[in-house]
Amino acid sequence: MEGRVGSQDGQIASPRRAPSQQRSRERVERMLAAASALIAEQGSDAMRMGEVAERAGVSIGSLYQFFPDKRAIVWALAERYTAESQACISAALADVSDAEGLGQAFSELVDIYYRLFLAEPVMRDIWSGTQADKALRELELADSRANAEFLTAVLKRLRPAADPAALETTAFLVWQMGEAAMRLAISVGREEGDRLVAAYKRMALRELLDQ
């Protein structure tokens, strides 16, 4: 059933129809792979639905059956990157039990994401476009809150006597600042970007490890 953009019971609904059969899922995978390749080559603004269908080897009608417009394709790719990022962050922070471990895990996560955004033009394109799309901004905000919860759980383990609300605020703000710093870093030259990411890590770790 086709989703509706917006929040419902705390969830952000997808604007596309989810495939229910294996063959349909495989077809959708081809569509998304084709869209990713086109975005990598020319950006999402220049991508056309007909090009996606042709490269995926499906009819335009089949494409529209699952993706009513180009925005729904971008949304699906954004959802995929969001799920992958949450799994990565959860795994990296799950076993952190001391300040040293938090510092190392957090620093490594920032470096991983910086390298990913430098290497993946599709991720950069989608992330850069979120500011122009209200629904994608909502998805990004929900993702930020979910990722901040992983960080909050670590802070609560390290500071059991601290005010939980204060820890939640710190984690959420640090994560939001990180996304802003990353967006800035990939929009400037590599040398300056490296310095910005390093500066963000120092600032964030001072706040996170402040006892």
mmCIF file of C-alpha atoms in Angstrom:
data_model
loop_
_atom_site.group_PDB
_atom_site.id
_atom_site.type_symbol
_atom_site.label_atom_id
_atom_site.label_comp_id
_atom_site.label_asym_id
_atom_site.label_seq_id
_atom_site.Cartn_x
_atom_site.Cartn_y
_atom_site.Cartn_z
ATOM 1 C CA MET A 1 0.000 0.000 0.000
ATOM 2 C CA GLU A 2 1.365 3.410 -0.916
ATOM 3 C CA GLY A 3 2.608 5.388 2.063
ATOM 4 C CA ARG A 4 1.760 8.940 3.015
ATOM 5 C CA VAL A 5 4.439 11.487 3.741
ATOM 6 C CA GLY A 6 4.228 12.684 7.312
ATOM 7 C CA SER A 7 4.374 11.465 10.884
ATOM 8 C CA GLN A 8 2.100 8.784 12.248
ATOM 9 C CA ASP A 9 2.593 7.207 15.660
ATOM 10 C CA GLY A 10 6.127 8.601 15.681
ATOM 11 C CA GLN A 11 6.945 7.044 12.293
ATOM 12 C CA ILE A 12 7.750 8.876 9.058
ATOM 13 C CA ALA A 13 5.701 7.234 6.297
ATOM 14 C CA SER A 14 7.294 6.497 2.936
ATOM 15 C CA PRO A 15 5.702 7.994 -0.200
ATOM 16 C CA ARG A 16 6.164 4.770 -2.176
ATOM 17 C CA ARG A 17 4.474 1.412 -2.451
ATOM 18 C CA ALA A 18 6.368 -1.392 -0.716
ATOM 19 C CA PRO A 19 6.840 -4.570 -2.803
ATOM 20 C CA SER A 20 5.256 -7.673 -1.269
ATOM 21 C CA GLN A 21 6.567 -10.458 -3.511
ATOM 22 C CA GLN A 22 10.134 -11.623 -4.070
ATOM 23 C CA ARG A 23 10.062 -10.902 -7.794
ATOM 24 C CA SER A 24 8.726 -7.409 -7.130
ATOM 25 C CA ARG A 25 11.414 -6.804 -4.501
ATOM 26 C CA GLU A 26 14.098 -7.828 -6.983
ATOM 27 C CA ARG A 27 12.624 -5.452 -9.566
ATOM 28 C CA VAL A 28 12.614 -2.609 -7.039
ATOM 29 C CA GLU A 29 16.246 -3.358 -6.206
ATOM 30 C CA ARG A 30 17.130 -2.966 -9.885
ATOM 31 C CA MET A 31 15.257 0.330 -9.987
ATOM 32 C CA LEU A 32 17.092 1.681 -6.954
ATOM 33 C CA ALA A 33 20.444 0.475 -8.283
ATOM 34 C CA ALA A 34 19.753 2.216 -11.576
ATOM 35 C CA ALA A 35 18.722 5.411 -9.790
ATOM 36 C CA SER A 36 21.857 5.318 -7.634
ATOM 37 C CA ALA A 37 24.053 4.991 -10.710
ATOM 38 C CA LEU A 38 22.302 7.888 -12.431
ATOM 39 C CA ILE A 39 22.526 10.110 -9.354
ATOM 40 C CA ALA A 40 26.238 9.298 -9.067
ATOM 41 C CA GLU A 41 26.711 10.297 -12.716
ATOM 42 C CA GLN A 42 24.578 13.421 -12.970
ATOM 43 C CA GLY A 43 22.870 14.222 -9.660
ATOM 44 C CA SER A 44 19.275 13.698 -8.608
ATOM 45 C CA ASP A 45 18.068 16.981 -10.115
ATOM 46 C CA ALA A 46 19.014 15.816 -13.620
ATOM 47 C CA MET A 47 17.747 12.247 -13.188
ATOM 48 C CA ARG A 48 14.634 11.383 -15.185
ATOM 49 C CA MET A 49 12.133 8.622 -14.483
ATOM 50 C CA GLY A 50 12.446 7.325 -18.046
ATOM 51 C CA GLU A 51 16.197 6.953 -17.624
ATOM 52 C CA VAL A 52 15.716 4.965 -14.420
ATOM 53 C CA ALA A 53 13.252 2.599 -16.085
ATOM 54 C CA GLU A 54 15.481 2.101 -19.116
ATOM 55 C CA ARG A 55 18.611 1.375 -17.095
ATOM 56 C CA ALA A 56 16.718 -0.940 -14.732
ATOM 57 C CA GLY A 57 15.239 -2.852 -17.667
ATOM 58 C CA VAL A 58 11.630 -2.260 -16.629
ATOM 59 C CA SER A 59 8.683 -0.474 -18.178
ATOM 60 C CA ILE A 60 7.914 3.067 -17.126
ATOM 61 C CA GLY A 61 4.561 1.795 -15.854
ATOM 62 C CA SER A 62 6.296 -0.720 -13.616
ATOM 63 C CA LEU A 63 8.521 2.023 -12.232
ATOM 64 C CA TYR A 64 5.556 4.269 -11.476
ATOM 65 C CA GLN A 65 3.803 1.331 -9.816
ATOM 66 C CA PHE A 66 6.340 1.490 -6.990
ATOM 67 C CA PHE A 67 7.651 5.050 -7.256
ATOM 68 C CA PRO A 68 5.047 7.700 -8.148
ATOM 69 C CA ASP A 69 7.745 10.294 -8.795
ATOM 70 C CA LYS A 70 11.462 10.977 -8.584
ATOM 71 C CA ARG A 71 11.126 12.214 -5.026
ATOM 72 C CA ALA A 72 9.874 8.787 -3.936
ATOM 73 C CA ILE A 73 13.047 7.195 -5.331
ATOM 74 C CA VAL A 74 15.247 9.641 -3.445
ATOM 75 C CA TRP A 75 13.184 8.974 -0.314
ATOM 76 C CA ALA A 76 13.706 5.200 -0.661
ATOM 77 C CA LEU A 77 17.461 5.661 -1.008
ATOM 78 C CA ALA A 78 17.475 8.000 1.992
ATOM 79 C CA GLU A 79 15.574 5.410 4.058
ATOM 80 C CA ARG A 80 18.137 2.784 3.097
ATOM 81 C CA TYR A 81 21.096 4.924 4.106
ATOM 82 C CA THR A 82 19.309 5.835 7.333
ATOM 83 C CA ALA A 83 18.755 2.186 8.287
ATOM 84 C CA GLU A 84 22.359 1.301 7.463
ATOM 85 C CA SER A 85 23.716 4.216 9.477
ATOM 86 C CA GLN A 86 21.611 3.369 12.520
ATOM 87 C CA ALA A 87 22.805 -0.243 12.449
ATOM 88 C CA CYS A 88 26.426 0.914 12.207
ATOM 89 C CA ILE A 89 26.095 3.405 15.064
ATOM 90 C CA SER A 90 24.245 0.965 17.294
ATOM 91 C CA ALA A 91 26.937 -1.676 16.803
ATOM 92 C CA ALA A 92 29.793 0.785 17.397
ATOM 93 C CA LEU A 93 28.369 2.115 20.676
ATOM 94 C CA ALA A 94 26.749 -1.031 22.075
ATOM 95 C CA ASP A 95 29.715 -2.248 24.109
ATOM 96 C CA VAL A 96 31.173 1.103 25.193
ATOM 97 C CA SER A 97 31.658 0.994 28.965
ATOM 98 C CA ASP A 98 34.109 3.779 29.780
ATOM 99 C CA ALA A 99 35.150 7.261 28.696
ATOM 100 C CA GLU A 100 38.127 6.019 26.730
ATOM 101 C CA GLY A 101 35.943 3.605 24.800
ATOM 102 C CA LEU A 102 33.411 6.344 24.055
ATOM 103 C CA GLY A 103 36.120 8.673 22.804
ATOM 104 C CA GLN A 104 37.537 6.038 20.498
ATOM 105 C CA ALA A 105 34.167 4.806 19.192
ATOM 106 C CA PHE A 106 32.801 8.294 18.599
ATOM 107 C CA SER A 107 35.952 9.468 16.841
ATOM 108 C CA GLU A 108 35.948 6.402 14.598
ATOM 109 C CA LEU A 109 32.275 6.890 13.721
ATOM 110 C CA VAL A 110 32.875 10.493 12.682
ATOM 111 C CA ASP A 111 35.812 9.416 10.517
ATOM 112 C CA ILE A 112 33.803 6.610 8.924
ATOM 113 C CA TYR A 113 30.961 8.936 7.993
ATOM 114 C CA TYR A 114 33.263 11.588 6.664
ATOM 115 C CA ARG A 115 35.006 9.050 4.412
ATOM 116 C CA LEU A 116 31.644 7.654 3.277
ATOM 117 C CA PHE A 117 30.286 11.036 2.270
ATOM 118 C CA LEU A 118 33.492 11.870 0.458
ATOM 119 C CA ALA A 119 33.382 8.564 -1.433
ATOM 120 C CA GLU A 120 29.634 8.205 -2.054
ATOM 121 C CA PRO A 121 28.184 10.846 -4.412
ATOM 122 C CA VAL A 122 24.670 9.442 -3.944
ATOM 123 C CA MET A 123 24.797 9.960 -0.187
ATOM 124 C CA ARG A 124 26.127 13.478 -0.668
ATOM 125 C CA ASP A 125 23.421 14.308 -3.179
ATOM 126 C CA ILE A 126 20.596 13.029 -0.989
ATOM 127 C CA TRP A 127 21.916 14.654 2.160
ATOM 128 C CA SER A 128 22.475 17.975 0.429
ATOM 129 C CA GLY A 129 18.927 17.892 -0.898
ATOM 130 C CA THR A 130 17.224 17.300 2.427
ATOM 131 C CA GLN A 131 17.163 20.986 3.280
ATOM 132 C CA ALA A 132 14.902 21.695 0.297
ATOM 133 C CA ASP A 133 12.370 18.957 1.104
ATOM 134 C CA LYS A 134 10.269 19.204 4.267
ATOM 135 C CA ALA A 135 9.493 15.478 4.412
ATOM 136 C CA LEU A 136 13.151 14.554 3.976
ATOM 137 C CA ARG A 137 14.051 17.036 6.718
ATOM 138 C CA GLU A 138 11.601 15.205 8.979
ATOM 139 C CA LEU A 139 13.226 11.890 8.075
ATOM 140 C CA GLU A 140 16.667 13.323 8.809
ATOM 141 C CA LEU A 141 15.462 14.717 12.136
ATOM 142 C CA ALA A 142 13.948 11.361 13.127
ATOM 143 C CA ASP A 143 17.242 9.706 12.168
ATOM 144 C CA SER A 144 19.173 12.214 14.277
ATOM 145 C CA ARG A 145 16.973 11.521 17.288
ATOM 146 C CA ALA A 146 17.370 7.758 16.874
ATOM 147 C CA ASN A 147 21.153 8.038 16.582
ATOM 148 C CA ALA A 148 21.301 10.401 19.553
ATOM 149 C CA GLU A 149 19.464 7.780 21.611
ATOM 150 C CA PHE A 150 22.344 5.348 21.063
ATOM 151 C CA LEU A 151 24.722 8.016 22.343
ATOM 152 C CA THR A 152 22.423 8.863 25.248
ATOM 153 C CA ALA A 153 22.420 5.216 26.352
ATOM 154 C CA VAL A 154 26.220 5.296 26.570
ATOM 155 C CA LEU A 155 26.226 8.555 28.517
ATOM 156 C CA LYS A 156 23.709 7.143 30.990
ATOM 157 C CA ARG A 157 25.946 4.118 31.565
ATOM 158 C CA LEU A 158 28.952 6.351 32.155
ATOM 159 C CA ARG A 159 27.099 8.928 34.293
ATOM 160 C CA PRO A 160 24.293 7.122 36.121
ATOM 161 C CA ALA A 161 23.849 9.995 38.581
ATOM 162 C CA ALA A 162 23.492 12.676 35.911
ATOM 163 C CA ASP A 163 20.186 14.261 34.906
ATOM 164 C CA PRO A 164 18.790 12.037 32.098
ATOM 165 C CA ALA A 165 17.164 14.976 30.336
ATOM 166 C CA ALA A 166 20.455 16.849 30.284
ATOM 167 C CA LEU A 167 22.239 13.838 28.804
ATOM 168 C CA GLU A 168 19.568 13.475 26.129
ATOM 169 C CA THR A 169 19.901 17.138 25.225
ATOM 170 C CA THR A 170 23.687 16.879 25.038
ATOM 171 C CA ALA A 171 23.588 13.781 22.839
ATOM 172 C CA PHE A 172 20.988 15.250 20.476
ATOM 173 C CA LEU A 173 22.814 18.555 20.143
ATOM 174 C CA VAL A 174 26.180 16.869 19.574
ATOM 175 C CA TRP A 175 24.643 14.732 16.850
ATOM 176 C CA GLN A 176 22.933 17.669 15.158
ATOM 177 C CA MET A 177 26.149 19.682 15.273
ATOM 178 C CA GLY A 178 27.955 16.726 13.745
ATOM 179 C CA GLU A 179 25.576 16.593 10.798
ATOM 180 C CA ALA A 180 25.984 20.312 10.250
ATOM 181 C CA ALA A 181 29.779 20.015 10.481
ATOM 182 C CA MET A 182 29.801 17.111 8.031
ATOM 183 C CA ARG A 183 27.615 18.981 5.550
ATOM 184 C CA LEU A 184 29.984 21.941 5.771
ATOM 185 C CA ALA A 185 33.100 19.771 5.480
ATOM 186 C CA ILE A 186 32.000 18.107 2.237
ATOM 187 C CA SER A 187 31.060 21.456 0.695
ATOM 188 C CA VAL A 188 34.562 22.924 0.944
ATOM 189 C CA GLY A 189 37.991 21.771 -0.193
ATOM 190 C CA ARG A 190 39.379 18.548 1.227
ATOM 191 C CA GLU A 191 42.111 20.161 3.342
ATOM 192 C CA GLU A 192 39.705 22.604 4.958
ATOM 193 C CA GLY A 193 37.110 19.843 5.346
ATOM 194 C CA ASP A 194 39.603 17.693 7.215
ATOM 195 C CA ARG A 195 40.317 20.559 9.609
ATOM 196 C CA LEU A 196 36.614 21.173 10.198
ATOM 197 C CA VAL A 197 35.959 17.517 11.013
ATOM 198 C CA ALA A 198 38.947 17.383 13.361
ATOM 199 C CA ALA A 199 37.771 20.545 15.130
ATOM 200 C CA TYR A 200 34.252 19.143 15.500
ATOM 201 C CA LYS A 201 35.589 15.930 17.042
ATOM 202 C CA ARG A 202 37.613 17.883 19.596
ATOM 203 C CA MET A 203 34.642 20.062 20.548
ATOM 204 C CA ALA A 204 32.189 17.156 20.720
ATOM 205 C CA LEU A 205 34.474 14.929 22.754
ATOM 206 C CA ARG A 206 35.117 17.712 25.284
ATOM 207 C CA GLU A 207 31.368 17.962 25.808
ATOM 208 C CA LEU A 208 30.702 14.220 25.842
ATOM 209 C CA LEU A 209 33.583 13.364 28.169
ATOM 210 C CA ASP A 210 33.083 16.327 30.518
ATOM 211 C CA GLN A 211 32.508 14.842 33.943
#
